[in-house]
Tab-separated table of C-alpha atoms and ligand atoms in Angstrom:
chain	number	residue	atom	x	y	z
A	1	MET	CA	152.476	162.093	41.140
A	2	THR	CA	149.318	159.927	41.360
A	3	LEU	CA	148.669	157.871	44.537
A	4	VAL	CA	147.964	154.230	43.672
A	5	LEU	CA	145.934	152.176	46.088
A	6	PRO	CA	145.525	148.773	45.002
A	7	PHE	CA	141.843	148.304	45.707
A	8	ASP	CA	140.207	144.897	45.667
A	9	ASN	CA	136.800	145.627	47.019
A	10	SER	CA	134.523	142.805	48.256
A	11	TYR	CA	132.075	144.378	50.637
A	12	ALA	CA	130.676	146.547	47.755
A	13	GLN	CA	129.650	143.185	46.188
A	14	LEU	CA	127.346	142.322	48.980
A	15	PRO	CA	123.619	143.036	48.455
A	16	PRO	CA	122.830	146.730	48.298
A	17	ARG	CA	120.900	146.739	51.615
A	18	PHE	CA	124.260	146.172	53.344
A	19	TYR	CA	125.236	149.788	52.725
A	20	THR	CA	124.706	153.134	50.999
A	21	ARG	CA	127.043	154.066	48.137
A	22	GLN	CA	127.999	157.543	48.345
A	23	ASN	CA	131.018	160.057	48.011
A	24	ALA	CA	132.638	162.054	50.766
A	25	VAL	CA	131.649	165.632	51.035
A	26	PRO	CA	134.624	167.711	49.961
A	27	VAL	CA	136.322	170.089	52.516
A	28	ARG	CA	137.497	173.627	52.084
A	29	GLU	CA	141.232	173.341	52.588
A	30	PRO	CA	142.596	170.031	53.270
A	31	ARG	CA	146.060	169.931	54.923
A	32	LEU	CA	147.894	166.684	55.717
A	33	ILE	CA	148.966	166.438	59.316
A	34	ALA	CA	149.959	162.831	59.663
A	35	TRP	CA	150.852	160.100	57.163
A	36	ASN	CA	151.849	156.645	58.227
A	37	ALA	CA	154.393	155.697	55.528
A	38	PRO	CA	155.374	152.213	56.948
A	39	LEU	CA	151.716	151.179	57.151
A	40	ALA	CA	151.117	152.571	53.542
A	41	ALA	CA	154.015	150.354	52.373
A	42	GLU	CA	152.516	147.416	54.105
A	43	LEU	CA	149.157	148.032	52.238
A	44	GLY	CA	150.932	148.313	48.969
A	45	ILE	CA	150.115	151.991	48.430
A	46	GLU	CA	152.403	153.665	46.076
A	47	GLY	CA	153.175	157.328	45.222
A	48	GLY	CA	152.562	158.789	48.715
A	49	SER	CA	155.271	161.436	48.578
A	50	ASP	CA	153.121	164.375	47.559
A	51	ARG	CA	151.528	165.848	50.616
A	52	GLU	CA	148.962	167.814	48.668
A	53	THR	CA	147.713	164.736	46.853
A	54	LEU	CA	147.541	162.863	50.093
A	55	ALA	CA	145.583	165.699	51.652
A	56	ARG	CA	143.104	165.762	48.780
A	57	ILE	CA	142.568	161.978	48.831
A	58	PHE	CA	142.333	161.484	52.548
A	59	ALA	CA	140.070	164.466	53.102
A	60	GLY	CA	137.673	162.872	50.680
A	61	ASN	CA	138.014	165.650	48.133
A	62	GLU	CA	139.137	163.253	45.456
A	63	ALA	CA	138.122	159.593	45.283
A	64	PRO	CA	141.181	157.567	44.443
A	65	GLU	CA	141.088	155.314	41.488
A	66	GLY	CA	139.252	152.010	42.289
A	67	ALA	CA	137.513	153.260	45.317
A	68	THR	CA	133.822	152.341	45.801
A	69	PRO	CA	132.971	154.566	48.816
A	70	LEU	CA	130.081	153.385	50.873
A	71	ALA	CA	128.531	153.819	54.338
A	72	GLN	CA	127.993	150.433	56.079
A	73	VAL	CA	124.673	149.791	57.971
A	74	TYR	CA	124.638	148.164	61.371
A	75	ALA	CA	122.603	148.093	64.527
A	76	GLY	CA	123.651	147.838	68.207
A	77	HIS	CA	123.121	147.911	71.870
A	78	GLN	CA	124.344	151.244	73.239
A	79	PHE	CA	124.670	151.249	76.988
A	80	GLY	CA	122.350	148.267	77.052
A	81	GLY	CA	119.588	149.746	74.974
A	82	PHE	CA	119.056	148.413	71.383
A	83	SER	CA	119.054	150.679	68.358
A	84	PRO	CA	117.866	148.631	65.435
A	85	GLN	CA	119.586	150.979	62.914
A	86	LEU	CA	122.859	152.725	63.340
A	87	GLY	CA	125.542	152.698	60.611
A	88	ASP	CA	128.384	154.805	59.459
A	89	GLY	CA	127.082	158.290	60.296
A	90	ARG	CA	130.306	160.039	59.589
A	91	ALA	CA	132.542	157.431	58.002
A	92	LEU	CA	132.909	155.872	54.493
A	93	LEU	CA	134.581	152.637	53.468
A	94	LEU	CA	136.742	153.534	50.549
A	95	GLY	CA	137.395	149.967	49.691
A	96	GLU	CA	139.874	147.080	50.649
A	97	VAL	CA	143.330	146.269	49.738
A	98	VAL	CA	145.167	142.968	50.241
A	99	ASP	CA	148.387	143.839	52.205
A	100	SER	CA	151.875	142.387	51.840
A	101	HIS	CA	150.981	139.522	54.254
A	102	GLY	CA	148.059	138.501	52.131
A	103	ARG	CA	145.518	140.035	54.736
A	104	ARG	CA	142.520	141.906	53.396
A	105	ARG	CA	142.254	145.390	55.111
A	106	ASP	CA	139.482	147.998	54.983
A	107	ILE	CA	140.488	151.681	54.209
A	108	GLN	CA	137.923	154.045	55.885
A	109	LEU	CA	137.525	157.741	56.120
A	110	LYS	CA	136.172	158.943	59.454
A	111	GLY	CA	134.778	162.507	59.628
A	112	SER	CA	133.931	162.606	55.861
A	113	GLY	CA	130.439	164.149	55.976
A	114	PRO	CA	126.956	163.215	56.690
A	115	THR	CA	125.393	159.942	55.402
A	116	PRO	CA	121.848	158.518	55.557
A	117	TYR	CA	122.847	157.056	59.002
A	118	SER	CA	123.919	160.330	60.520
A	119	ARG	CA	120.704	160.847	62.608
A	120	MET	CA	121.335	164.191	64.417
A	121	GLY	CA	125.065	164.295	63.714
A	122	ASP	CA	126.984	166.412	61.296
A	123	GLY	CA	129.053	163.669	59.800
A	124	ARG	CA	132.330	165.363	61.040
A	125	ALA	CA	135.065	165.045	63.447
A	126	TRP	CA	137.246	167.572	65.214
A	127	LEU	CA	140.947	167.584	65.404
A	128	GLY	CA	141.067	166.413	69.044
A	129	PRO	CA	139.379	163.016	68.680
A	130	VAL	CA	141.166	162.407	65.394
A	131	LEU	CA	144.581	162.820	66.883
A	132	ARG	CA	143.582	160.913	69.975
A	133	GLU	CA	142.566	157.859	67.928
A	134	TYR	CA	145.689	158.229	65.732
A	135	VAL	CA	148.009	158.346	68.727
A	136	VAL	CA	146.201	155.665	70.922
A	137	SER	CA	145.494	153.219	68.029
A	138	GLU	CA	149.145	153.290	66.922
A	139	ALA	CA	150.295	152.916	70.450
A	140	MET	CA	148.137	149.885	71.046
A	141	HIS	CA	149.646	148.384	67.931
A	142	ALA	CA	153.172	149.013	69.212
A	143	LEU	CA	152.041	147.472	72.512
A	144	GLY	CA	151.091	144.284	70.674
A	145	ILE	CA	147.389	144.513	70.985
A	146	PRO	CA	145.119	143.797	67.970
A	147	THR	CA	143.730	147.174	66.864
A	148	THR	CA	142.673	149.215	63.878
A	149	ARG	CA	145.430	151.438	62.579
A	150	ALA	CA	145.761	155.056	61.555
A	151	LEU	CA	146.954	155.770	58.066
A	152	ALA	CA	146.439	159.412	57.707
A	153	ALA	CA	144.982	162.509	59.356
A	154	VAL	CA	143.997	165.627	57.465
A	155	GLU	CA	142.792	169.039	58.737
A	156	THR	CA	139.858	170.299	56.757
A	157	GLY	CA	140.233	174.054	57.037
A	158	GLU	CA	136.742	174.246	58.306
A	159	ARG	CA	135.535	174.894	61.799
A	160	ILE	CA	132.994	172.635	63.459
A	161	TYR	CA	130.935	173.153	66.471
A	162	ARG	CA	131.402	171.027	69.534
A	163	ASP	CA	131.194	171.457	73.376
A	164	PRO	CA	134.508	173.292	73.655
A	165	GLY	CA	133.298	175.736	70.902
A	166	ALA	CA	134.338	176.201	67.205
A	167	MET	CA	137.046	173.567	66.733
A	168	PRO	CA	139.245	172.753	63.557
A	169	GLY	CA	137.693	169.918	61.623
A	170	ALA	CA	139.729	166.805	60.633
A	171	VAL	CA	139.391	163.478	58.868
A	172	LEU	CA	141.166	160.236	60.014
A	173	THR	CA	141.900	157.424	57.680
A	174	ARG	CA	141.417	154.141	59.491
A	175	VAL	CA	142.621	150.666	58.456
A	176	ALA	CA	140.948	147.652	59.831
A	177	SER	CA	140.823	143.869	59.279
A	178	SER	CA	137.155	144.704	58.607
A	179	HIS	CA	134.460	146.834	60.057
A	180	ILE	CA	132.046	143.941	60.707
A	181	ARG	CA	130.708	144.342	64.251
A	182	VAL	CA	128.491	142.377	66.459
A	183	GLY	CA	125.934	145.048	65.497
A	184	THR	CA	126.167	144.169	61.819
A	185	PHE	CA	124.852	140.712	62.626
A	186	GLN	CA	122.286	142.301	64.986
A	187	TYR	CA	121.013	144.492	62.163
A	188	PHE	CA	119.935	141.556	59.892
A	189	ALA	CA	118.773	139.407	62.784
A	190	ALA	CA	116.531	142.121	64.135
A	191	ARG	CA	114.859	142.580	60.745
A	192	ARG	CA	114.387	138.791	60.401
A	193	ASP	CA	116.310	139.180	57.175
A	194	ALA	CA	117.496	135.565	56.908
A	195	GLU	CA	119.080	135.908	53.514
A	196	GLY	CA	121.005	138.965	54.633
A	197	LEU	CA	122.257	137.264	57.717
A	198	ARG	CA	123.357	134.300	55.750
A	199	ALA	CA	125.227	136.428	53.306
A	200	LEU	CA	126.901	138.239	56.149
A	201	TYR	CA	127.817	134.979	57.846
A	202	ASP	CA	129.406	133.529	54.674
A	203	TYR	CA	131.192	136.712	53.924
A	204	THR	CA	132.493	136.970	57.469
A	205	VAL	CA	133.728	133.315	57.615
A	206	ALA	CA	135.375	133.600	54.151
A	207	ARG	CA	137.183	136.820	55.290
A	208	HIS	CA	138.098	136.139	58.855
A	209	CYS	CA	138.220	132.476	59.569
A	210	PRO	CA	137.811	130.169	56.517
A	211	GLN	CA	138.457	127.179	58.806
A	212	VAL	CA	135.086	127.781	60.445
A	213	GLU	CA	132.460	125.186	59.553
A	214	SER	CA	129.263	126.368	61.440
A	215	PRO	CA	127.739	129.353	63.339
A	216	ALA	CA	128.754	127.676	66.636
A	217	HIS	CA	132.220	127.409	65.431
A	218	LEU	CA	132.278	131.108	64.378
A	219	LEU	CA	130.876	132.004	67.853
A	220	ALA	CA	133.597	130.012	69.540
A	221	GLU	CA	136.245	131.788	67.451
A	222	VAL	CA	135.024	135.187	68.182
A	223	ILE	CA	134.831	134.263	71.878
A	224	ARG	CA	138.544	133.241	71.700
A	225	ARG	CA	139.572	136.370	70.027
A	226	GLN	CA	137.551	138.852	72.237
A	227	ALA	CA	138.527	136.876	75.514
A	228	ARG	CA	142.115	137.451	74.674
A	229	LEU	CA	141.680	141.021	73.567
A	230	VAL	CA	139.956	142.252	76.648
A	231	ALA	CA	142.580	140.483	78.854
A	232	GLN	CA	145.170	142.358	76.910
A	233	TRP	CA	143.424	145.583	77.559
A	234	LEU	CA	143.353	144.864	81.220
A	235	SER	CA	146.986	144.048	81.172
A	236	ILE	CA	147.988	147.522	80.146
A	237	GLY	CA	145.266	149.463	82.105
A	238	PHE	CA	143.292	150.369	78.939
A	239	ILE	CA	139.717	151.413	79.326
A	240	HIS	CA	137.826	151.360	76.023
A	241	GLY	CA	134.979	153.621	77.351
A	242	VAL	CA	132.097	152.641	74.860
A	243	MET	CA	131.884	148.891	74.597
A	244	ASN	CA	128.516	148.985	72.743
A	245	THR	CA	127.828	145.984	70.571
A	246	ASP	CA	128.399	148.192	67.518
A	247	ASN	CA	131.992	148.759	68.735
A	248	THR	CA	132.780	145.086	69.300
A	249	SER	CA	134.588	143.905	66.187
A	250	ILE	CA	134.198	140.371	64.919
A	251	SER	CA	137.862	140.331	63.803
A	252	GLY	CA	138.903	140.652	67.501
A	253	GLU	CA	140.567	144.105	66.946
A	254	THR	CA	140.120	147.094	69.208
A	255	ILE	CA	137.884	149.375	67.359
A	256	ASP	CA	136.358	152.870	67.915
A	257	TYR	CA	138.622	155.065	69.996
A	258	GLY	CA	136.204	157.602	71.587
A	259	PRO	CA	136.474	158.364	75.189
A	260	CYS	CA	139.099	155.699	75.761
A	261	ALA	CA	141.859	156.226	78.291
A	262	PHE	CA	144.762	154.498	80.071
A	263	MET	CA	144.514	154.400	83.909
A	264	ASP	CA	147.208	156.238	85.961
A	265	THR	CA	146.418	155.308	89.535
A	266	TYR	CA	145.151	151.873	89.747
A	267	HIS	CA	141.534	151.317	90.756
A	268	PRO	CA	139.332	148.577	89.359
A	269	GLN	CA	136.314	150.810	89.104
A	270	THR	CA	138.019	153.544	87.153
A	271	VAL	CA	135.873	155.344	84.569
A	272	TYR	CA	136.854	158.235	82.395
A	273	SER	CA	134.048	158.521	79.765
A	274	SER	CA	131.820	161.532	80.407
A	275	ILE	CA	128.835	159.615	79.023
A	276	ASP	CA	129.318	156.538	81.193
A	277	ALA	CA	127.467	157.840	84.282
A	278	HIS	CA	126.949	154.511	85.836
A	279	GLY	CA	130.301	152.944	85.188
A	280	ARG	CA	128.899	150.300	82.820
A	281	TYR	CA	132.325	150.278	80.987
A	282	ALA	CA	134.585	150.767	84.078
A	283	TYR	CA	138.028	149.109	83.817
A	284	ASP	CA	137.021	146.006	85.745
A	285	ASN	CA	133.633	145.651	84.165
A	286	GLN	CA	135.010	145.144	80.669
A	287	ALA	CA	135.525	141.432	81.326
A	288	HIS	CA	131.864	141.084	82.102
A	289	VAL	CA	130.488	143.369	79.397
A	290	ILE	CA	132.239	141.550	76.705
A	291	VAL	CA	130.396	138.430	77.764
A	292	TRP	CA	127.140	140.295	77.487
A	293	ASN	CA	128.117	141.590	74.086
A	294	ILE	CA	128.925	138.041	72.944
A	295	ALA	CA	125.658	136.831	74.225
A	296	GLN	CA	124.007	139.486	71.812
A	297	PHE	CA	126.130	138.009	69.005
A	298	ALA	CA	125.077	134.391	69.882
A	299	THR	CA	121.355	135.642	69.772
A	300	ALA	CA	121.839	137.042	66.380
A	301	LEU	CA	123.376	133.886	64.993
A	302	VAL	CA	120.438	131.659	66.184
A	303	PRO	CA	118.249	132.300	63.090
A	304	LEU	CA	120.976	130.676	61.028
A	305	MET	CA	120.373	127.395	62.592
A	306	PRO	CA	117.755	124.909	61.331
A	307	ASP	CA	117.085	123.576	64.864
A	308	GLN	CA	116.873	126.712	66.915
A	309	ASP	CA	116.249	125.039	70.342
A	310	ALA	CA	119.303	122.932	69.908
A	311	ALA	CA	121.176	126.064	68.718
A	312	ILE	CA	120.196	128.055	71.825
A	313	GLU	CA	121.393	125.248	74.059
A	314	GLU	CA	124.687	125.048	72.312
A	315	PHE	CA	125.398	128.769	72.110
A	316	THR	CA	124.304	129.233	75.623
A	317	ALA	CA	126.966	126.680	76.816
A	318	LEU	CA	129.589	128.471	74.754
A	319	VAL	CA	128.700	131.889	76.145
A	320	HIS	CA	128.577	130.518	79.679
A	321	ALA	CA	132.142	129.225	79.293
A	322	MET	CA	133.531	132.611	78.231
A	323	PRO	CA	134.338	134.047	81.683
A	324	GLU	CA	136.483	131.041	82.409
A	325	ARG	CA	138.296	131.694	79.063
A	326	ILE	CA	138.799	135.357	80.023
A	327	GLU	CA	140.113	134.177	83.310
A	328	ALA	CA	142.667	131.994	81.809
A	329	GLU	CA	143.758	134.717	79.482
A	330	TRP	CA	143.930	137.037	82.407
A	331	ARG	CA	145.960	134.697	84.388
A	332	ARG	CA	148.405	134.382	81.522
A	333	VAL	CA	148.920	138.151	80.949
A	334	PHE	CA	149.028	139.116	84.626
A	335	ALA	CA	151.445	136.202	85.614
A	336	ALA	CA	153.656	137.497	82.762
A	337	LYS	CA	153.516	140.957	84.277
A	338	ILE	CA	155.073	139.629	87.459
A	339	GLY	CA	157.648	137.590	85.696
A	340	ILE	CA	155.941	134.187	85.571
A	341	ALA	CA	156.103	132.386	82.175
A	342	GLU	CA	153.568	129.693	82.821
A	343	ALA	CA	150.825	130.603	85.149
A	344	GLY	CA	149.211	128.207	87.676
A	345	GLU	CA	146.083	128.924	89.841
A	346	GLU	CA	148.129	130.341	92.773
A	347	ASP	CA	149.928	132.697	90.425
A	348	ALA	CA	146.618	134.322	89.607
A	349	ALA	CA	146.147	134.827	93.312
A	350	LEU	CA	149.568	136.375	93.686
A	351	ALA	CA	148.908	138.865	90.916
A	352	GLY	CA	145.444	139.583	92.232
A	353	ASP	CA	146.933	140.272	95.668
A	354	LEU	CA	149.423	142.804	94.257
A	355	LEU	CA	146.457	144.554	92.329
A	356	ALA	CA	144.504	144.836	95.662
A	357	ARG	CA	147.452	146.326	97.359
A	358	MET	CA	147.951	148.751	94.396
A	359	ALA	CA	144.376	149.878	94.717
A	360	GLU	CA	144.689	150.439	98.462
A	361	GLY	CA	148.079	152.140	98.091
A	362	ARG	CA	146.937	154.355	95.123
A	363	ALA	CA	149.816	153.055	93.064
A	364	ASP	CA	150.353	153.975	89.350
A	365	PHE	CA	149.360	150.973	87.208
A	366	THR	CA	152.082	151.278	84.592
A	367	ASN	CA	154.954	152.427	86.706
A	368	THR	CA	154.487	149.873	89.479
A	369	PHE	CA	154.642	146.948	87.072
A	370	ARG	CA	157.599	148.484	85.197
A	371	ALA	CA	159.328	149.078	88.656
A	372	LEU	CA	159.183	145.369	89.328
A	373	ILE	CA	161.969	145.173	86.670
A	374	GLU	CA	163.860	148.469	87.432
A	375	GLY	CA	163.356	148.433	91.234
A	376	GLY	CA	161.559	151.072	93.330
A	377	ALA	CA	158.097	149.557	93.088
A	378	ARG	CA	157.594	150.101	96.901
A	379	ASP	CA	157.711	153.840	96.407
A	380	GLN	CA	154.526	153.688	94.354
A	381	PHE	CA	152.489	152.784	97.432
A	382	LEU	CA	151.110	155.105	100.015
A	383	ASP	CA	152.323	152.458	102.563
A	384	PRO	CA	155.468	150.787	101.068
A	385	ALA	CA	155.303	148.014	103.782
A	386	ALA	CA	152.272	146.684	101.958
A	387	PHE	CA	154.396	146.018	98.915
A	388	ASP	CA	157.255	144.614	101.027
A	389	ALA	CA	155.064	141.873	102.471
A	390	TRP	CA	153.879	140.870	98.952
A	391	GLU	CA	157.388	141.155	97.630
A	392	ALA	CA	158.853	138.473	99.887
A	393	ARG	CA	156.199	135.915	98.674
A	394	TRP	CA	156.869	136.996	95.019
A	395	ARG	CA	160.586	136.610	95.286
A	396	ALA	CA	160.077	133.146	96.615
A	397	ARG	CA	157.885	132.276	93.722
A	398	LEU	CA	160.382	133.645	91.150
A	399	ALA	CA	163.120	131.382	92.319
A	400	ARG	CA	161.391	128.763	90.120
A	401	GLU	CA	161.476	130.926	87.041
A	402	ALA	CA	164.218	130.786	84.282
A	403	ASP	CA	164.217	134.478	83.140
A	404	PRO	CA	161.699	136.516	84.913
A	405	GLU	CA	163.079	139.765	83.791
A	406	ALA	CA	162.790	138.915	80.093
A	407	VAL	CA	159.097	137.905	80.719
A	408	MET	CA	158.403	141.221	82.518
A	409	ARG	CA	160.105	143.300	79.956
A	410	ALA	CA	157.820	142.000	77.225
A	411	ALA	CA	154.676	142.487	79.392
A	412	ASN	CA	155.199	145.742	81.180
A	413	PRO	CA	155.595	148.775	78.967
A	414	ALA	CA	157.458	151.849	80.111
A	415	PHE	CA	155.355	154.137	77.981
A	416	ILE	CA	151.549	154.377	77.445
A	417	PRO	CA	149.579	157.289	75.987
A	418	ARG	CA	148.847	158.976	79.318
A	419	ASN	CA	145.692	161.002	79.325
A	420	HIS	CA	147.190	164.279	80.373
A	421	ARG	CA	149.897	163.993	77.611
A	422	VAL	CA	147.236	163.215	75.132
A	423	GLU	CA	145.171	166.276	76.224
A	424	GLN	CA	148.273	168.502	76.168
A	425	MET	CA	149.131	167.252	72.707
A	426	ILE	CA	145.688	168.133	71.442
A	427	GLU	CA	145.763	171.468	73.034
A	428	ALA	CA	149.127	172.197	71.336
A	429	ALA	CA	147.837	170.922	67.988
A	430	VAL	CA	144.743	173.084	68.143
A	431	GLY	CA	147.214	176.043	68.538
A	432	GLY	CA	149.161	174.953	65.406
A	433	ASP	CA	151.943	173.051	67.294
A	434	PHE	CA	152.265	169.425	66.177
A	435	ALA	CA	155.698	168.906	67.929
A	436	PRO	CA	154.055	167.094	70.904
A	437	PHE	CA	152.146	164.915	68.535
A	438	GLU	CA	155.212	163.918	66.736
A	439	ARG	CA	157.107	163.342	69.889
A	440	LEU	CA	154.390	161.143	71.409
A	441	MET	CA	154.202	159.108	68.244
A	442	GLY	CA	157.969	158.536	68.198
A	443	VAL	CA	158.237	157.485	71.927
A	444	LEU	CA	155.082	155.273	71.780
A	445	SER	CA	156.323	153.376	68.715
A	446	HIS	CA	158.628	151.415	71.034
A	447	PRO	CA	156.955	151.456	74.413
A	448	TYR	CA	158.829	148.540	75.994
A	449	ASP	CA	162.192	150.245	75.501
A	450	ASP	CA	163.951	152.400	78.138
A	451	GLN	CA	164.077	155.871	76.569
A	452	PRO	CA	165.926	157.934	79.101
A	453	GLY	CA	165.258	161.116	77.054
A	454	ALA	CA	161.535	160.722	77.546
A	455	ALA	CA	161.440	160.288	81.292
A	456	ASP	CA	158.859	163.052	81.501
A	457	LEU	CA	156.374	161.022	79.513
A	458	ARG	CA	156.463	158.239	82.099
A	459	ARG	CA	155.386	160.508	84.915
A	460	PRO	CA	151.913	160.360	86.216
A	461	PRO	CA	150.058	163.654	86.003
A	462	ALA	CA	150.618	166.415	88.543
A	463	ALA	CA	147.449	167.321	90.467
A	464	SER	CA	146.641	170.059	88.088
A	465	GLU	CA	147.071	167.992	85.043
A	466	VAL	CA	144.802	165.135	85.969
A	467	VAL	CA	142.177	164.444	83.405
A	468	HIS	CA	138.861	163.561	85.061
A	469	ALA	CA	136.688	162.948	82.042
A	470	THR	CA	137.209	162.050	78.413
A	471	PHE	CA	134.695	162.986	75.810
A	472	CYS	CA	133.164	161.021	73.007
A	473	GLY	CA	134.507	161.704	69.492
A	474	THR	CA	131.228	163.140	68.389
B	501	AMP	P1	130.209	155.885	68.384
B	501	AMP	O1	129.610	155.982	69.758
B	501	AMP	O2	131.286	156.734	68.092
B	501	AMP	O3	130.482	154.387	68.185
B	501	AMP	O4	129.053	156.311	67.445
B	501	AMP	C1	127.771	155.716	67.552
B	501	AMP	C2	127.004	156.066	66.209
B	501	AMP	O5	126.836	157.501	66.132
B	501	AMP	C3	127.664	155.607	64.838
B	501	AMP	O6	126.726	155.165	64.076
B	501	AMP	C4	128.283	156.824	64.447
B	501	AMP	O7	128.479	156.847	62.920
B	501	AMP	C5	127.408	157.927	64.793
B	501	AMP	N1	128.082	159.262	64.950
B	501	AMP	C6	128.943	159.631	65.815
B	501	AMP	N2	129.275	160.925	65.803
B	501	AMP	C7	128.674	161.400	64.618
B	501	AMP	C8	128.633	162.589	63.921
B	501	AMP	N3	129.446	163.658	64.293
B	501	AMP	N4	127.747	162.609	62.807
B	501	AMP	C9	127.024	161.691	62.542
B	501	AMP	N5	127.055	160.435	63.121
B	501	AMP	C10	127.771	160.314	64.163
B	502	MG	MG1	131.188	153.161	66.779
């Protein structure tokens, strides 16, 4: 049976300097390891029942009818240093489909072979990062956080060489609202390519926010989306790990799951990424870094404006107002975590005080908040009396709330993809056992439900299981 993807490709119509057209490099022995049938249905993909066809297509061995594979070019600040040219070094946009809700979605292969933008890389990915992105991005979606999705994962039957040694190669198929990044704007701005910048701006507005009427308006819209996104990350203890400007999406989705991780024990300066030596992208810094990234976006938009001095003034005011917006979003999500539907100033202080005690008491982030519903939160603290003092004030505040339990149930997941479980799942998969992957996917697809049979997946790691560092997908 042939697979039908209803492609309707618009990025490929942009000027040729936006990308390089090329096909994926075929792999030796593609084998399908995961297929997201509900997502495929949403995308209008038909005929996805033959695993061999799926394996061939989503390994890149066969281009599906209507695809116009291309590697997108972009630039970006990586750990604060500017690279004027990056681009898809191991990814190819197959094309776009318009989904059942009328939304245009990119379908992209990741790990599909070298491109002109590969620099020193081999263009490939190994099974570990592919499964990590599959599990974590789908978990983020189930948690209610804007994110790219995972449609398929295929093993290549080839070995690739990484730090751990010769590892099984894999290709991930990623679905995104688009792959336009802050770095895409930076690419054209850095080259003083005014026409390219204008074409990108027009394309972005038409695709993501047709109501937008000016670059300032687009900036304000991206600020709104990113402020909300980062507050949502903070609310579930998520650490992205590589918040470079090329990994900051204009659509407001979480993109690029490299060394990302969820915190177990709460501490605001938690870092997992092995390449983030100075903690630039630590948990708490994410709210500052996003403002820095948005300032780079604003800078890239300036050449679009006829009066640049006026533009700089206007954009600066917008960027300077962003921290306040993040704070408002933070207050909203953290108030909900402690059962408060409409947050006031003093509620932010109440939530902040709990976090300070959690850091001091080495409390587990996810389990402490969930235990506010279920009871037993005090047992999460080294010194339970620290919680008791807070609890008395909290209970007094909750007396003014209509249904705090319902608010907390929607804000405090029972399940997150804990690092040690993700690592154990990868280790099993490398050994050929995909049962832990399937189980994680099943449980994480409804993370706010009690699932008594999966209590083991709620436990923090034992001392021997703690993951101290996560590695980039490269
Ligand atoms: P990342 O940190 O994953 O966002 O990647 C930064 C840049 O490096 C992107 O342009 C990637 O396409 C490129 N890259 C990462 N891994 C590889 C690889 N194995 N081969 C070629 N390019 C890569
Ligand atoms: Mg990236």
